[in-house]
């Protein structure tokens, strides 16, 4: 004899509203998730908008994130174990304290580099891709509105609320790509999508005002990649083998274009790209810096000068470089290349550890996208590619608690949820 089904079996309770649907996006969360989202917003805010006592906020956040390994070890400890590339540079920096000009400065740099990895592991493991995109978007939108209200134009170049035009440009790049992801994904709340409609053109205007041709090129490349993914690649999944055919066609066309440009027309691609970006052949003096960095690495190939051991007021070579660039007094500076910057400080091991970090970020983001070819995963892949490209002319991957290198690490730490029927609601939350 069959038992009479209960009302719950006949009409099971509705599943929680998926992430991005109306009020549930912000209100239908547990206390832990709300605290994690608040921590993300605080960190992006203090890392983006100039304000006093930034280090105090960072240390408070570090305590919160580190305590998470005790609160949720079953999730965070495995994530930390598979994210081991983020800890190679911190270990090298701490060890270099044995020969660095200041052991305390070297150890401090190593600790901050380790905390950079901890921030990324916590945020990438505990928050969904859409939550991370939303957090970046909201803060960058505020920064964009403040910069538009006071563009701070000097010599025809806007700096906004930042101290350099390139800093304004990279933050507006993040505003632009998060706006595109929100508009194209379709699973974000209507309020965010309306904000993204205003955020995208605002970002373009400010990048143009900053006269950063490189970032403007990044905007064009990211626009092409997003639109290709949304309008061509995603619809192609409905036709069997169409994606394979598209891939072959793209490879053939690119190969033919390279053959024609390099083999037949004898075009100097390097010079043409520089002309397109409005750069001189020295990349505004960067080639001189890179030559100096390579020479310094050759002098100390295995050890380097030690973490935080070169750009110091008492270092004669550092002061000579500053004099070459017409600085009248000592100021913070860099080699404008993440790999060479770490190479000078920690030798070839430091340079190769930075290459490992970049390769790990790229391959992990690519793996996530191949496994689930969504707009969210496309966002993290596109941003990671452009951060790695930028790392060849900036020190993003050599920085501590930086908004760009943590985003690259988050892209690598993220994992796609299991695509099963029972896990569908969780899958939606973790997208």
CSV table of C-alpha atoms in Angstrom, one decimal:
chain,number,residue,atom,x,y,z
A,1,UNK,CA,0.0,0.0,0.0
A,2,UNK,CA,1.4,3.4,-1.0
A,3,UNK,CA,1.7,6.1,1.5
A,4,UNK,CA,-0.1,9.4,0.9
A,5,UNK,CA,2.3,12.0,-0.2
A,6,UNK,CA,2.7,15.0,2.0
A,7,UNK,CA,1.8,18.5,0.9
A,8,UNK,CA,5.5,19.4,0.7
A,9,UNK,CA,6.1,16.5,-1.7
A,10,UNK,CA,3.2,17.6,-3.9
A,11,UNK,CA,4.1,21.2,-3.9
A,12,UNK,CA,7.7,21.6,-2.7
A,13,UNK,CA,8.8,25.0,-1.4
A,14,UNK,CA,10.1,27.4,-4.0
A,15,UNK,CA,13.9,27.5,-4.3
A,16,UNK,CA,15.6,30.8,-3.3
A,17,UNK,CA,15.5,33.4,-5.9
A,18,UNK,CA,18.7,33.1,-8.1
A,19,UNK,CA,21.4,35.6,-7.8
A,20,UNK,CA,20.7,38.7,-9.8
A,21,UNK,CA,16.9,38.5,-9.7
A,22,UNK,CA,15.4,41.6,-8.2
A,23,UNK,CA,15.7,42.2,-4.5
A,24,UNK,CA,17.2,38.7,-3.8
A,25,UNK,CA,20.4,39.9,-5.4
A,26,UNK,CA,21.1,42.2,-2.4
A,27,UNK,CA,18.6,41.1,0.3
A,28,UNK,CA,18.3,37.4,0.1
A,29,UNK,CA,21.6,36.5,1.6
A,30,UNK,CA,23.0,35.0,4.8
A,31,UNK,CA,24.8,37.2,7.3
A,32,UNK,CA,28.2,35.7,6.3
A,33,UNK,CA,27.6,36.5,2.6
A,34,UNK,CA,26.5,40.0,3.5
A,35,UNK,CA,29.7,40.5,5.5
A,36,UNK,CA,31.8,39.1,2.7
A,37,UNK,CA,30.2,41.5,0.2
A,38,UNK,CA,30.7,44.4,2.6
A,39,UNK,CA,34.4,43.5,2.9
A,40,UNK,CA,34.7,43.4,-0.9
A,41,UNK,CA,33.1,46.9,-1.2
A,42,UNK,CA,35.3,48.3,1.6
A,43,UNK,CA,38.5,46.9,0.1
A,44,UNK,CA,37.7,48.1,-3.5
A,45,UNK,CA,36.8,51.5,-2.1
A,46,UNK,CA,40.0,52.1,-0.1
A,47,UNK,CA,42.0,50.7,-3.0
A,48,UNK,CA,40.4,53.0,-5.5
A,49,UNK,CA,39.3,56.3,-4.0
A,50,UNK,CA,42.1,58.3,-2.4
A,51,UNK,CA,41.5,58.6,1.3
A,52,UNK,CA,43.4,58.8,4.6
A,53,UNK,CA,44.2,55.8,6.8
A,54,UNK,CA,44.1,53.3,4.0
A,55,UNK,CA,46.6,51.0,5.8
A,56,UNK,CA,44.3,50.9,8.8
A,57,UNK,CA,41.4,49.6,6.7
A,58,UNK,CA,43.8,47.1,4.9
A,59,UNK,CA,45.0,45.7,8.3
A,60,UNK,CA,41.4,45.4,9.5
A,61,UNK,CA,40.4,43.6,6.3
A,62,UNK,CA,43.5,41.3,6.6
A,63,UNK,CA,42.3,40.3,10.1
A,64,UNK,CA,38.8,39.5,8.8
A,65,UNK,CA,40.1,37.5,5.8
A,66,UNK,CA,42.6,35.6,7.9
A,67,UNK,CA,40.0,34.7,10.4
A,68,UNK,CA,38.0,33.2,7.6
A,69,UNK,CA,40.4,30.4,7.4
A,70,UNK,CA,39.4,29.4,10.9
A,71,UNK,CA,35.7,30.1,10.3
A,72,UNK,CA,35.5,28.1,7.0
A,73,UNK,CA,38.7,25.9,6.7
A,74,UNK,CA,37.0,23.3,4.6
A,75,UNK,CA,36.5,25.8,1.7
A,76,UNK,CA,39.5,28.1,2.1
A,77,UNK,CA,42.3,25.7,3.0
A,78,UNK,CA,41.9,23.7,-0.2
A,79,UNK,CA,41.6,26.9,-2.2
A,80,UNK,CA,44.9,28.2,-0.6
A,81,UNK,CA,46.6,24.9,-1.4
A,82,UNK,CA,45.7,25.0,-5.1
A,83,UNK,CA,46.6,28.7,-5.2
A,84,UNK,CA,50.2,28.0,-4.2
A,85,UNK,CA,51.7,30.2,-7.0
A,86,UNK,CA,50.6,33.3,-5.1
A,87,UNK,CA,52.9,32.5,-2.2
A,88,UNK,CA,56.2,32.0,-4.1
A,89,UNK,CA,57.0,35.7,-4.3
A,90,UNK,CA,56.2,36.3,-0.6
A,91,UNK,CA,58.6,33.5,0.4
A,92,UNK,CA,61.4,34.8,-1.8
A,93,UNK,CA,60.9,38.3,-0.4
A,94,UNK,CA,61.1,37.2,3.2
A,95,UNK,CA,64.2,35.1,2.5
A,96,UNK,CA,65.8,38.0,0.8
A,97,UNK,CA,65.7,39.8,4.1
A,98,UNK,CA,69.0,38.0,4.8
A,99,UNK,CA,70.9,40.2,2.4
A,100,UNK,CA,68.5,43.1,1.7
A,101,UNK,CA,69.6,46.6,2.9
A,102,UNK,CA,66.7,46.5,5.4
A,103,UNK,CA,65.6,43.1,6.7
A,104,UNK,CA,62.5,44.7,8.2
A,105,UNK,CA,61.4,46.3,4.9
A,106,UNK,CA,62.0,43.0,3.0
A,107,UNK,CA,60.0,41.0,5.6
A,108,UNK,CA,57.2,43.6,5.5
A,109,UNK,CA,57.0,43.3,1.7
A,110,UNK,CA,56.9,39.6,1.9
A,111,UNK,CA,54.0,39.7,4.5
A,112,UNK,CA,52.1,42.2,2.4
A,113,UNK,CA,52.6,40.1,-0.8
A,114,UNK,CA,51.3,37.1,1.2
A,115,UNK,CA,48.3,39.1,2.4
A,116,UNK,CA,47.6,40.0,-1.3
A,117,UNK,CA,47.2,36.3,-2.0
A,118,UNK,CA,45.0,35.8,1.1
A,119,UNK,CA,42.7,38.7,0.0
A,120,UNK,CA,42.3,37.1,-3.4
A,121,UNK,CA,41.8,33.5,-2.1
A,122,UNK,CA,39.1,34.6,0.3
A,123,UNK,CA,37.2,36.8,-2.1
A,124,UNK,CA,37.5,34.4,-5.1
A,125,UNK,CA,36.4,31.4,-3.0
A,126,UNK,CA,33.6,33.0,-1.0
A,127,UNK,CA,31.9,35.4,-3.5
A,128,UNK,CA,30.4,34.7,-6.9
A,129,UNK,CA,31.7,36.2,-10.1
A,130,UNK,CA,28.7,38.4,-10.4
A,131,UNK,CA,29.2,39.7,-6.8
A,132,UNK,CA,32.8,40.6,-7.6
A,133,UNK,CA,31.9,42.3,-10.8
A,134,UNK,CA,29.1,44.2,-9.0
A,135,UNK,CA,31.5,45.3,-6.2
A,136,UNK,CA,34.1,46.6,-8.7
A,137,UNK,CA,31.4,48.3,-10.8
A,138,UNK,CA,29.8,50.2,-7.9
A,139,UNK,CA,33.0,51.7,-6.6
A,140,UNK,CA,34.5,52.5,-10.0
A,141,UNK,CA,31.2,54.2,-10.9
A,142,UNK,CA,31.5,56.4,-7.9
A,143,UNK,CA,35.2,57.2,-8.8
A,144,UNK,CA,34.1,58.0,-12.3
A,145,UNK,CA,31.3,60.4,-11.2
A,146,UNK,CA,33.7,62.1,-8.8
A,147,UNK,CA,36.3,62.4,-11.5
A,148,UNK,CA,33.8,63.8,-14.0
A,149,UNK,CA,32.7,66.4,-11.4
A,150,UNK,CA,36.3,67.5,-10.9
A,151,UNK,CA,38.4,66.2,-13.9
A,152,UNK,CA,41.5,68.1,-12.6
A,153,UNK,CA,42.8,68.9,-16.1
A,154,UNK,CA,46.4,70.1,-16.4
A,155,UNK,CA,48.0,70.7,-19.8
A,156,UNK,CA,44.9,69.2,-21.5
A,157,UNK,CA,45.2,65.9,-19.6
A,158,UNK,CA,42.7,64.8,-16.9
A,159,UNK,CA,43.7,63.1,-13.7
A,160,UNK,CA,40.3,63.2,-12.0
A,161,UNK,CA,40.5,62.3,-8.3
A,162,UNK,CA,43.8,60.4,-8.8
A,163,UNK,CA,47.4,61.6,-8.8
A,164,UNK,CA,48.2,60.4,-12.3
A,165,UNK,CA,46.4,60.2,-15.6
A,166,UNK,CA,47.3,56.5,-16.0
A,167,UNK,CA,45.7,55.7,-12.7
A,168,UNK,CA,42.5,57.4,-13.8
A,169,UNK,CA,42.6,55.5,-17.1
A,170,UNK,CA,43.0,52.0,-15.6
A,171,UNK,CA,40.2,52.5,-13.1
A,172,UNK,CA,37.9,53.7,-15.9
A,173,UNK,CA,38.9,50.7,-17.8
A,174,UNK,CA,37.6,48.6,-15.0
A,175,UNK,CA,34.4,50.6,-14.9
A,176,UNK,CA,34.0,50.0,-18.7
A,177,UNK,CA,34.5,46.3,-18.7
A,178,UNK,CA,32.3,45.7,-15.6
A,179,UNK,CA,29.6,47.8,-17.3
A,180,UNK,CA,29.8,45.7,-20.4
A,181,UNK,CA,29.6,42.4,-18.4
A,182,UNK,CA,26.6,43.7,-16.5
A,183,UNK,CA,24.8,44.8,-19.7
A,184,UNK,CA,25.6,41.6,-21.7
A,185,UNK,CA,25.0,39.0,-18.9
A,186,UNK,CA,21.3,39.6,-18.4
A,187,UNK,CA,21.2,38.2,-14.8
A,188,UNK,CA,22.1,41.3,-12.9
A,189,UNK,CA,19.4,43.5,-11.3
A,190,UNK,CA,17.7,46.2,-13.4
A,191,UNK,CA,19.2,48.9,-11.2
A,192,UNK,CA,22.7,47.8,-11.9
A,193,UNK,CA,22.0,47.5,-15.6
A,194,UNK,CA,20.7,51.0,-15.8
A,195,UNK,CA,23.8,52.2,-13.9
A,196,UNK,CA,26.0,50.3,-16.4
A,197,UNK,CA,24.3,52.1,-19.3
A,198,UNK,CA,25.6,55.4,-17.8
A,199,UNK,CA,28.9,53.8,-16.6
A,200,UNK,CA,30.2,52.7,-20.0
A,201,UNK,CA,30.1,56.0,-21.8
A,202,UNK,CA,31.3,57.8,-18.7
A,203,UNK,CA,34.4,55.6,-18.6
A,204,UNK,CA,35.1,56.2,-22.3
A,205,UNK,CA,34.9,60.0,-21.9
A,206,UNK,CA,37.3,60.0,-19.0
A,207,UNK,CA,39.8,57.7,-20.7
A,208,UNK,CA,39.8,60.0,-23.7
A,209,UNK,CA,40.2,63.0,-21.4
A,210,UNK,CA,43.2,61.2,-19.7
A,211,UNK,CA,44.8,60.9,-23.2
A,212,UNK,CA,45.9,57.3,-22.4
A,213,UNK,CA,46.1,55.8,-25.9
A,214,UNK,CA,47.1,52.4,-24.5
A,215,UNK,CA,44.0,52.2,-22.3
A,216,UNK,CA,41.8,53.4,-25.1
A,217,UNK,CA,43.2,50.5,-27.1
A,218,UNK,CA,42.3,48.2,-24.2
A,219,UNK,CA,38.7,49.5,-24.4
A,220,UNK,CA,38.5,48.7,-28.1
A,221,UNK,CA,40.0,45.2,-27.6
A,222,UNK,CA,37.7,44.4,-24.7
A,223,UNK,CA,34.6,45.7,-26.6
A,224,UNK,CA,35.5,43.5,-29.6
A,225,UNK,CA,36.0,40.4,-27.4
A,226,UNK,CA,32.8,40.9,-25.4
A,227,UNK,CA,30.7,41.5,-28.5
A,228,UNK,CA,32.3,38.6,-30.3
A,229,UNK,CA,31.5,36.4,-27.4
A,230,UNK,CA,27.9,37.6,-26.9
A,231,UNK,CA,26.8,38.0,-30.5
A,232,UNK,CA,28.8,35.3,-32.3
A,233,UNK,CA,30.3,32.7,-30.0
A,234,UNK,CA,27.3,32.1,-27.7
A,235,UNK,CA,24.7,31.8,-30.5
A,236,UNK,CA,27.1,29.5,-32.4
A,237,UNK,CA,26.7,26.9,-29.7
A,238,UNK,CA,23.2,26.1,-31.1
A,239,UNK,CA,24.7,24.7,-34.3
A,240,UNK,CA,26.8,21.6,-34.1
A,241,UNK,CA,30.5,22.1,-34.9
A,242,UNK,CA,30.0,25.8,-35.7
A,243,UNK,CA,32.3,26.9,-32.9
A,244,UNK,CA,35.1,24.6,-34.3
A,245,UNK,CA,34.6,26.0,-37.7
A,246,UNK,CA,34.7,29.6,-36.4
A,247,UNK,CA,38.0,28.8,-34.5
A,248,UNK,CA,39.6,27.3,-37.6
A,249,UNK,CA,38.5,30.3,-39.7
A,250,UNK,CA,39.9,32.8,-37.2
A,251,UNK,CA,43.2,30.9,-37.0
A,252,UNK,CA,43.5,30.9,-40.8
A,253,UNK,CA,42.6,34.6,-41.2
A,254,UNK,CA,45.1,35.6,-38.4
A,255,UNK,CA,47.8,33.4,-40.0
A,256,UNK,CA,47.2,34.9,-43.4
A,257,UNK,CA,47.2,38.5,-42.0
A,258,UNK,CA,50.5,37.9,-40.2
A,259,UNK,CA,52.1,36.3,-43.3
A,260,UNK,CA,51.0,39.2,-45.5
A,261,UNK,CA,52.2,41.8,-42.9
A,262,UNK,CA,55.5,40.3,-42.0
A,263,UNK,CA,56.4,38.2,-45.0
A,264,UNK,CA,55.1,40.2,-48.0
A,265,UNK,CA,54.7,43.8,-46.9
A,266,UNK,CA,57.6,43.7,-44.5
A,267,UNK,CA,55.7,45.8,-42.0
A,268,UNK,CA,57.5,46.6,-38.7
A,269,UNK,CA,54.7,45.6,-36.4
A,270,UNK,CA,56.4,47.1,-33.3
A,271,UNK,CA,56.8,50.5,-34.9
A,272,UNK,CA,53.3,50.5,-36.3
A,273,UNK,CA,51.8,49.7,-32.9
A,274,UNK,CA,53.8,52.4,-31.2
A,275,UNK,CA,52.7,54.9,-33.9
A,276,UNK,CA,49.1,53.8,-33.4
A,277,UNK,CA,49.3,54.4,-29.7
A,278,UNK,CA,51.2,57.6,-30.0
A,279,UNK,CA,54.3,56.3,-28.3
A,280,UNK,CA,58.0,56.9,-29.1
A,281,UNK,CA,60.4,54.1,-29.7
A,282,UNK,CA,61.6,54.3,-26.1
A,283,UNK,CA,58.1,54.0,-24.7
A,284,UNK,CA,58.6,57.2,-22.8
A,285,UNK,CA,61.9,56.2,-21.4
A,286,UNK,CA,60.9,52.7,-20.4
A,287,UNK,CA,63.5,51.0,-22.6
A,288,UNK,CA,66.2,52.8,-20.7
A,289,UNK,CA,64.7,51.6,-17.4
A,290,UNK,CA,64.5,48.0,-18.8
A,291,UNK,CA,68.2,48.1,-19.9
A,292,UNK,CA,69.2,49.2,-16.4
A,293,UNK,CA,67.1,46.5,-14.8
A,294,UNK,CA,68.6,43.8,-16.9
A,295,UNK,CA,72.1,45.0,-16.0
A,296,UNK,CA,71.3,45.0,-12.3
A,297,UNK,CA,69.8,41.5,-12.6
A,298,UNK,CA,73.0,40.3,-14.3
A,299,UNK,CA,75.0,41.6,-11.3
A,300,UNK,CA,73.0,39.7,-8.8
A,301,UNK,CA,71.3,36.9,-10.8
A,302,UNK,CA,70.4,34.5,-8.0
A,303,UNK,CA,69.6,36.8,-5.1
A,304,UNK,CA,68.8,40.3,-6.4
A,305,UNK,CA,69.4,43.2,-4.2
A,306,UNK,CA,66.7,42.1,-1.8
A,307,UNK,CA,63.0,43.0,-1.5
A,308,UNK,CA,62.5,46.7,-1.3
A,309,UNK,CA,66.2,47.0,-1.7
A,310,UNK,CA,66.7,49.2,-4.7
A,311,UNK,CA,64.4,52.2,-4.8
A,312,UNK,CA,65.9,53.8,-1.6
A,313,UNK,CA,67.2,57.3,-1.0
A,314,UNK,CA,70.6,56.0,-0.1
A,315,UNK,CA,71.0,53.9,-3.3
A,316,UNK,CA,73.3,55.7,-5.7
A,317,UNK,CA,72.1,53.8,-8.8
A,318,UNK,CA,68.4,54.6,-8.0
A,319,UNK,CA,69.2,58.3,-7.6
A,320,UNK,CA,71.1,58.3,-10.9
A,321,UNK,CA,68.0,56.9,-12.7
A,322,UNK,CA,65.8,59.5,-11.0
A,323,UNK,CA,68.3,62.2,-12.2
A,324,UNK,CA,68.1,60.9,-15.7
A,325,UNK,CA,64.3,61.4,-15.6
A,326,UNK,CA,64.8,65.0,-14.2
A,327,UNK,CA,63.4,64.4,-10.7
A,328,UNK,CA,64.9,67.1,-8.5
A,329,UNK,CA,64.4,65.1,-5.2
A,330,UNK,CA,64.0,61.4,-4.3
A,331,UNK,CA,60.6,60.0,-5.1
A,332,UNK,CA,59.1,56.5,-5.4
A,333,UNK,CA,59.7,55.0,-8.8
A,334,UNK,CA,59.7,51.7,-10.6
A,335,UNK,CA,61.1,49.9,-13.6
A,336,UNK,CA,57.7,49.9,-15.3
A,337,UNK,CA,57.8,46.2,-15.8
A,338,UNK,CA,56.5,43.7,-13.2
A,339,UNK,CA,58.9,40.9,-14.1
A,340,UNK,CA,62.0,43.1,-14.2
A,341,UNK,CA,60.9,44.9,-11.0
A,342,UNK,CA,60.8,41.6,-9.1
A,343,UNK,CA,63.9,40.4,-10.9
A,344,UNK,CA,66.0,43.3,-9.6
A,345,UNK,CA,64.8,42.8,-6.1
A,346,UNK,CA,64.8,39.0,-6.0
A,347,UNK,CA,67.0,37.9,-8.9
A,348,UNK,CA,66.0,35.6,-11.7
A,349,UNK,CA,63.9,33.5,-9.2
A,350,UNK,CA,61.8,36.6,-8.6
A,351,UNK,CA,61.3,37.2,-12.3
A,352,UNK,CA,60.4,33.6,-13.0
A,353,UNK,CA,58.0,33.5,-10.0
A,354,UNK,CA,56.2,36.5,-11.5
A,355,UNK,CA,56.0,34.8,-14.9
A,356,UNK,CA,54.6,31.7,-13.0
A,357,UNK,CA,51.9,33.9,-11.4
A,358,UNK,CA,50.9,35.5,-14.7
A,359,UNK,CA,50.8,32.1,-16.5
A,360,UNK,CA,48.8,30.5,-13.6
A,361,UNK,CA,46.3,33.4,-13.8
A,362,UNK,CA,45.9,33.0,-17.6
A,363,UNK,CA,45.6,29.3,-17.6
A,364,UNK,CA,43.1,29.2,-14.7
A,365,UNK,CA,40.9,31.8,-16.2
A,366,UNK,CA,41.0,30.0,-19.6
A,367,UNK,CA,40.1,26.7,-17.9
A,368,UNK,CA,37.1,28.3,-16.2
A,369,UNK,CA,35.9,29.8,-19.5
A,370,UNK,CA,36.4,26.5,-21.4
A,371,UNK,CA,34.4,24.7,-18.8
A,372,UNK,CA,31.5,27.2,-18.8
A,373,UNK,CA,31.5,29.8,-21.5
A,374,UNK,CA,29.4,32.5,-19.9
A,375,UNK,CA,29.8,36.2,-20.0
A,376,UNK,CA,31.0,36.2,-16.4
A,377,UNK,CA,33.8,33.8,-17.1
A,378,UNK,CA,34.6,35.7,-20.3
A,379,UNK,CA,34.9,38.9,-18.2
A,380,UNK,CA,37.5,37.3,-16.0
A,381,UNK,CA,39.4,35.8,-18.9
A,382,UNK,CA,39.5,39.1,-20.9
A,383,UNK,CA,40.5,41.2,-17.9
A,384,UNK,CA,43.3,38.7,-17.0
A,385,UNK,CA,44.7,38.8,-20.5
A,386,UNK,CA,44.8,42.6,-20.5
A,387,UNK,CA,46.3,42.7,-17.0
A,388,UNK,CA,49.1,40.4,-18.1
A,389,UNK,CA,49.7,42.5,-21.2
A,390,UNK,CA,49.8,45.7,-19.0
A,391,UNK,CA,52.2,44.0,-16.6
A,392,UNK,CA,54.9,44.3,-19.3
A,393,UNK,CA,54.9,48.1,-19.0
A,394,UNK,CA,53.6,48.6,-15.4
A,395,UNK,CA,54.4,47.0,-12.0
A,396,UNK,CA,50.9,45.7,-11.3
A,397,UNK,CA,52.1,42.1,-10.5
A,398,UNK,CA,54.9,43.4,-8.3
A,399,UNK,CA,52.5,45.5,-6.1
A,400,UNK,CA,51.1,44.8,-2.7
A,401,UNK,CA,47.3,44.7,-2.2
A,402,UNK,CA,46.8,46.2,-5.7
A,403,UNK,CA,43.5,46.2,-7.3
A,404,UNK,CA,44.8,44.8,-10.6
A,405,UNK,CA,46.9,41.9,-9.3
A,406,UNK,CA,44.3,40.8,-6.8
A,407,UNK,CA,41.7,40.7,-9.6
A,408,UNK,CA,44.1,38.5,-11.6
A,409,UNK,CA,44.4,36.2,-8.6
A,410,UNK,CA,40.7,36.2,-8.1
A,411,UNK,CA,40.2,35.1,-11.7
A,412,UNK,CA,42.6,32.2,-11.1
A,413,UNK,CA,41.1,31.2,-7.7
A,414,UNK,CA,37.5,31.0,-8.9
A,415,UNK,CA,36.0,27.6,-9.7
A,416,UNK,CA,32.9,26.8,-11.7
A,417,UNK,CA,30.2,25.1,-9.7
A,418,UNK,CA,29.1,21.5,-10.6
A,419,UNK,CA,26.5,21.6,-13.3
A,420,UNK,CA,24.0,19.2,-11.8
A,421,UNK,CA,20.2,19.5,-11.5
A,422,UNK,CA,20.4,19.4,-7.7
A,423,UNK,CA,23.0,22.1,-7.5
A,424,UNK,CA,21.3,24.4,-10.0
A,425,UNK,CA,20.4,27.1,-7.4
A,426,UNK,CA,23.9,27.0,-5.9
A,427,UNK,CA,25.3,27.1,-9.4
A,428,UNK,CA,23.4,30.2,-10.1
A,429,UNK,CA,24.6,31.8,-6.9
A,430,UNK,CA,28.3,30.9,-7.7
A,431,UNK,CA,28.3,32.1,-11.3
